Amino acid sequence: MASDRKESRLALESRGLLRYPAAAEYIGLAEGTLRNQVDKLGIRSVKIGRARCFRIVDLDDFIERKLCETELKIQRRRRRSRGECLLLDRSLDIRPVITGLIALFRLRLTRAADSFIFYPVR
């Protein structure tokens, strides 16, 4: 009986499926935490009989999602210096945009001046 369980556990692990203890160790959580919060954490799993199994791909996906969430939190907490804009990133160079707007304004201004008739002031 015990050898059957051991064989089924090895068969699951050879297919890339991990049970609670191995999955918890893989992602760095306590086994109890994983058991209690598996639905809240959003880790995909499959239930085979009584055993809940996790694919290694799904555990890697969970880790990637948590890394992205952590990076977003760090970016939000980063303090901005005076005059730094929320919308514009430092990597965006705004000079070409301003130059284009000035050129467009000058073009429209010259066209508007050509359409007016100027009368001499007496």
PDB file of C-alpha atoms in Angstrom:
ATOM      1  CA  MET A   1       0.000   0.000   0.000  1.00  0.00           C
ATOM      2  CA  ALA A   2       2.759   2.453   0.940  1.00  0.00           C
ATOM      3  CA  SER A   3       4.763   1.501  -2.141  1.00  0.00           C
ATOM      4  CA  ASP A   4       1.717   2.232  -4.342  1.00  0.00           C
ATOM      5  CA  ARG A   5       1.509   5.722  -2.866  1.00  0.00           C
ATOM      6  CA  LYS A   6       5.201   6.244  -3.400  1.00  0.00           C
ATOM      7  CA  GLU A   7       4.944   5.110  -7.020  1.00  0.00           C
ATOM      8  CA  SER A   8       1.964   7.409  -7.697  1.00  0.00           C
ATOM      9  CA  ARG A   9       3.830  10.337  -6.085  1.00  0.00           C
ATOM     10  CA  LEU A  10       6.881   9.659  -8.272  1.00  0.00           C
ATOM     11  CA  ALA A  11       4.648   9.374 -11.342  1.00  0.00           C
ATOM     12  CA  LEU A  12       3.104  12.786 -10.589  1.00  0.00           C
ATOM     13  CA  GLU A  13       6.465  14.429  -9.999  1.00  0.00           C
ATOM     14  CA  SER A  14       7.884  12.963 -13.209  1.00  0.00           C
ATOM     15  CA  ARG A  15       5.055  14.657 -15.149  1.00  0.00           C
ATOM     16  CA  GLY A  16       5.886  18.065 -13.703  1.00  0.00           C
ATOM     17  CA  LEU A  17       3.227  17.978 -10.993  1.00  0.00           C
ATOM     18  CA  LEU A  18       4.084  18.820  -7.406  1.00  0.00           C
ATOM     19  CA  ARG A  19       2.017  18.160  -4.302  1.00  0.00           C
ATOM     20  CA  TYR A  20       1.636  20.614  -1.428  1.00  0.00           C
ATOM     21  CA  PRO A  21       4.973  20.096   0.366  1.00  0.00           C
ATOM     22  CA  ALA A  22       7.096  20.240  -2.782  1.00  0.00           C
ATOM     23  CA  ALA A  23       5.070  23.126  -4.279  1.00  0.00           C
ATOM     24  CA  ALA A  24       5.328  25.154  -1.071  1.00  0.00           C
ATOM     25  CA  GLU A  25       9.081  24.607  -0.961  1.00  0.00           C
ATOM     26  CA  TYR A  26       9.348  25.523  -4.662  1.00  0.00           C
ATOM     27  CA  ILE A  27       7.719  28.942  -4.215  1.00  0.00           C
ATOM     28  CA  GLY A  28       9.101  29.587  -0.742  1.00  0.00           C
ATOM     29  CA  LEU A  29       5.928  29.464   1.334  1.00  0.00           C
ATOM     30  CA  ALA A  30       5.012  27.357   4.315  1.00  0.00           C
ATOM     31  CA  GLU A  31       2.936  24.342   3.420  1.00  0.00           C
ATOM     32  CA  GLY A  32       0.090  25.486   5.711  1.00  0.00           C
ATOM     33  CA  THR A  33       0.018  28.907   4.082  1.00  0.00           C
ATOM     34  CA  LEU A  34      -0.223  27.337   0.654  1.00  0.00           C
ATOM     35  CA  ARG A  35      -3.003  25.001   1.784  1.00  0.00           C
ATOM     36  CA  ASN A  36      -5.013  27.795   3.397  1.00  0.00           C
ATOM     37  CA  GLN A  37      -4.559  30.411   0.690  1.00  0.00           C
ATOM     38  CA  VAL A  38      -4.344  28.458  -2.547  1.00  0.00           C
ATOM     39  CA  ASP A  39      -7.534  30.054  -3.909  1.00  0.00           C
ATOM     40  CA  LYS A  40      -6.672  33.537  -2.625  1.00  0.00           C
ATOM     41  CA  LEU A  41      -3.180  33.402  -4.144  1.00  0.00           C
ATOM     42  CA  GLY A  42      -4.607  32.455  -7.528  1.00  0.00           C
ATOM     43  CA  ILE A  43      -2.333  29.506  -8.190  1.00  0.00           C
ATOM     44  CA  ARG A  44      -3.787  27.104 -10.705  1.00  0.00           C
ATOM     45  CA  SER A  45      -3.964  23.530  -9.502  1.00  0.00           C
ATOM     46  CA  VAL A  46      -5.564  20.248 -10.372  1.00  0.00           C
ATOM     47  CA  LYS A  47      -7.141  17.802  -7.966  1.00  0.00           C
ATOM     48  CA  ILE A  48      -6.427  14.149  -8.655  1.00  0.00           C
ATOM     49  CA  GLY A  49      -8.403  12.055  -6.220  1.00  0.00           C
ATOM     50  CA  ARG A  50      -7.584  13.518  -2.811  1.00  0.00           C
ATOM     51  CA  ALA A  51      -4.316  15.024  -3.869  1.00  0.00           C
ATOM     52  CA  ARG A  52      -4.080  18.603  -5.086  1.00  0.00           C
ATOM     53  CA  CYS A  53      -1.249  18.981  -7.559  1.00  0.00           C
ATOM     54  CA  PHE A  54       0.452  22.031  -8.987  1.00  0.00           C
ATOM     55  CA  ARG A  55       2.175  22.231 -12.344  1.00  0.00           C
ATOM     56  CA  ILE A  56       5.650  23.743 -12.234  1.00  0.00           C
ATOM     57  CA  VAL A  57       4.638  26.051 -15.098  1.00  0.00           C
ATOM     58  CA  ASP A  58       1.771  27.439 -12.985  1.00  0.00           C
ATOM     59  CA  LEU A  59       4.070  27.955 -10.002  1.00  0.00           C
ATOM     60  CA  ASP A  60       6.535  29.826 -12.222  1.00  0.00           C
ATOM     61  CA  ASP A  61       3.653  31.956 -13.538  1.00  0.00           C
ATOM     62  CA  PHE A  62       2.634  32.779  -9.950  1.00  0.00           C
ATOM     63  CA  ILE A  63       6.196  33.843  -9.123  1.00  0.00           C
ATOM     64  CA  GLU A  64       6.353  36.063 -12.239  1.00  0.00           C
ATOM     65  CA  ARG A  65       3.039  37.730 -11.339  1.00  0.00           C
ATOM     66  CA  LYS A  66       4.272  38.459  -7.825  1.00  0.00           C
ATOM     67  CA  LEU A  67       7.522  39.910  -9.170  1.00  0.00           C
ATOM     68  CA  CYS A  68       5.563  42.232 -11.487  1.00  0.00           C
ATOM     69  CA  GLU A  69       3.283  43.329  -8.628  1.00  0.00           C
ATOM     70  CA  THR A  70       6.296  44.054  -6.447  1.00  0.00           C
ATOM     71  CA  GLU A  71       7.978  46.122  -9.174  1.00  0.00           C
ATOM     72  CA  LEU A  72       4.796  48.161  -9.669  1.00  0.00           C
ATOM     73  CA  LYS A  73       4.559  48.850  -5.938  1.00  0.00           C
ATOM     74  CA  ILE A  74       8.180  49.995  -5.857  1.00  0.00           C
ATOM     75  CA  GLN A  75       7.601  52.313  -8.828  1.00  0.00           C
ATOM     76  CA  ARG A  76       4.516  53.816  -7.172  1.00  0.00           C
ATOM     77  CA  ARG A  77       6.381  54.420  -3.901  1.00  0.00           C
ATOM     78  CA  ARG A  78       9.336  56.075  -5.608  1.00  0.00           C
ATOM     79  CA  ARG A  79       9.365  59.714  -4.617  1.00  0.00           C
ATOM     80  CA  ARG A  80       9.284  62.267  -7.359  1.00  0.00           C
ATOM     81  CA  SER A  81      11.491  65.308  -7.258  1.00  0.00           C
ATOM     82  CA  ARG A  82      10.119  68.806  -7.595  1.00  0.00           C
ATOM     83  CA  GLY A  83       8.989  69.549 -11.118  1.00  0.00           C
ATOM     84  CA  GLU A  84       8.925  65.921 -12.198  1.00  0.00           C
ATOM     85  CA  CYS A  85       5.795  65.051 -14.092  1.00  0.00           C
ATOM     86  CA  LEU A  86       3.672  62.012 -13.337  1.00  0.00           C
ATOM     87  CA  LEU A  87       2.745  61.391 -16.960  1.00  0.00           C
ATOM     88  CA  LEU A  88       6.085  61.830 -18.689  1.00  0.00           C
ATOM     89  CA  ASP A  89       8.867  59.381 -18.150  1.00  0.00           C
ATOM     90  CA  ARG A  90      12.431  60.654 -18.007  1.00  0.00           C
ATOM     91  CA  SER A  91      13.288  58.556 -21.024  1.00  0.00           C
ATOM     92  CA  LEU A  92      10.806  60.531 -23.172  1.00  0.00           C
ATOM     93  CA  ASP A  93      12.457  63.477 -24.877  1.00  0.00           C
ATOM     94  CA  ILE A  94       9.894  66.257 -25.266  1.00  0.00           C
ATOM     95  CA  ARG A  95      12.025  68.655 -27.307  1.00  0.00           C
ATOM     96  CA  PRO A  96      10.954  67.305 -30.727  1.00  0.00           C
ATOM     97  CA  VAL A  97       7.315  67.573 -29.683  1.00  0.00           C
ATOM     98  CA  ILE A  98       7.726  71.209 -28.631  1.00  0.00           C
ATOM     99  CA  THR A  99       9.657  72.029 -31.829  1.00  0.00           C
ATOM    100  CA  GLY A 100       6.870  70.504 -33.935  1.00  0.00           C
ATOM    101  CA  LEU A 101       4.201  72.455 -32.086  1.00  0.00           C
ATOM    102  CA  ILE A 102       6.103  75.722 -32.562  1.00  0.00           C
ATOM    103  CA  ALA A 103       6.530  75.018 -36.295  1.00  0.00           C
ATOM    104  CA  LEU A 104       2.823  74.241 -36.605  1.00  0.00           C
ATOM    105  CA  PHE A 105       1.920  77.452 -34.774  1.00  0.00           C
ATOM    106  CA  ARG A 106       4.188  79.538 -37.032  1.00  0.00           C
ATOM    107  CA  LEU A 107       2.720  77.935 -40.140  1.00  0.00           C
ATOM    108  CA  ARG A 108      -0.837  78.659 -39.051  1.00  0.00           C
ATOM    109  CA  LEU A 109       0.127  82.186 -38.027  1.00  0.00           C
ATOM    110  CA  THR A 110       1.624  82.981 -41.451  1.00  0.00           C
ATOM    111  CA  ARG A 111      -1.437  81.574 -43.245  1.00  0.00           C
ATOM    112  CA  ALA A 112      -3.717  83.651 -41.039  1.00  0.00           C
ATOM    113  CA  ALA A 113      -1.673  86.796 -41.731  1.00  0.00           C
ATOM    114  CA  ASP A 114      -1.935  86.193 -45.498  1.00  0.00           C
ATOM    115  CA  SER A 115      -5.718  85.980 -45.363  1.00  0.00           C
ATOM    116  CA  PHE A 116      -6.196  89.342 -43.635  1.00  0.00           C
ATOM    117  CA  ILE A 117      -6.294  92.649 -45.456  1.00  0.00           C
ATOM    118  CA  PHE A 118      -4.403  95.287 -43.607  1.00  0.00           C
ATOM    119  CA  TYR A 119      -5.497  98.880 -44.028  1.00  0.00           C
ATOM    120  CA  PRO A 120      -3.034 101.631 -43.338  1.00  0.00           C
ATOM    121  CA  VAL A 121      -3.701 103.550 -40.170  1.00  0.00           C
ATOM    122  CA  ARG A 122      -4.169 107.294 -40.665  1.00  0.00           C
TER     123      ARG A 122
END
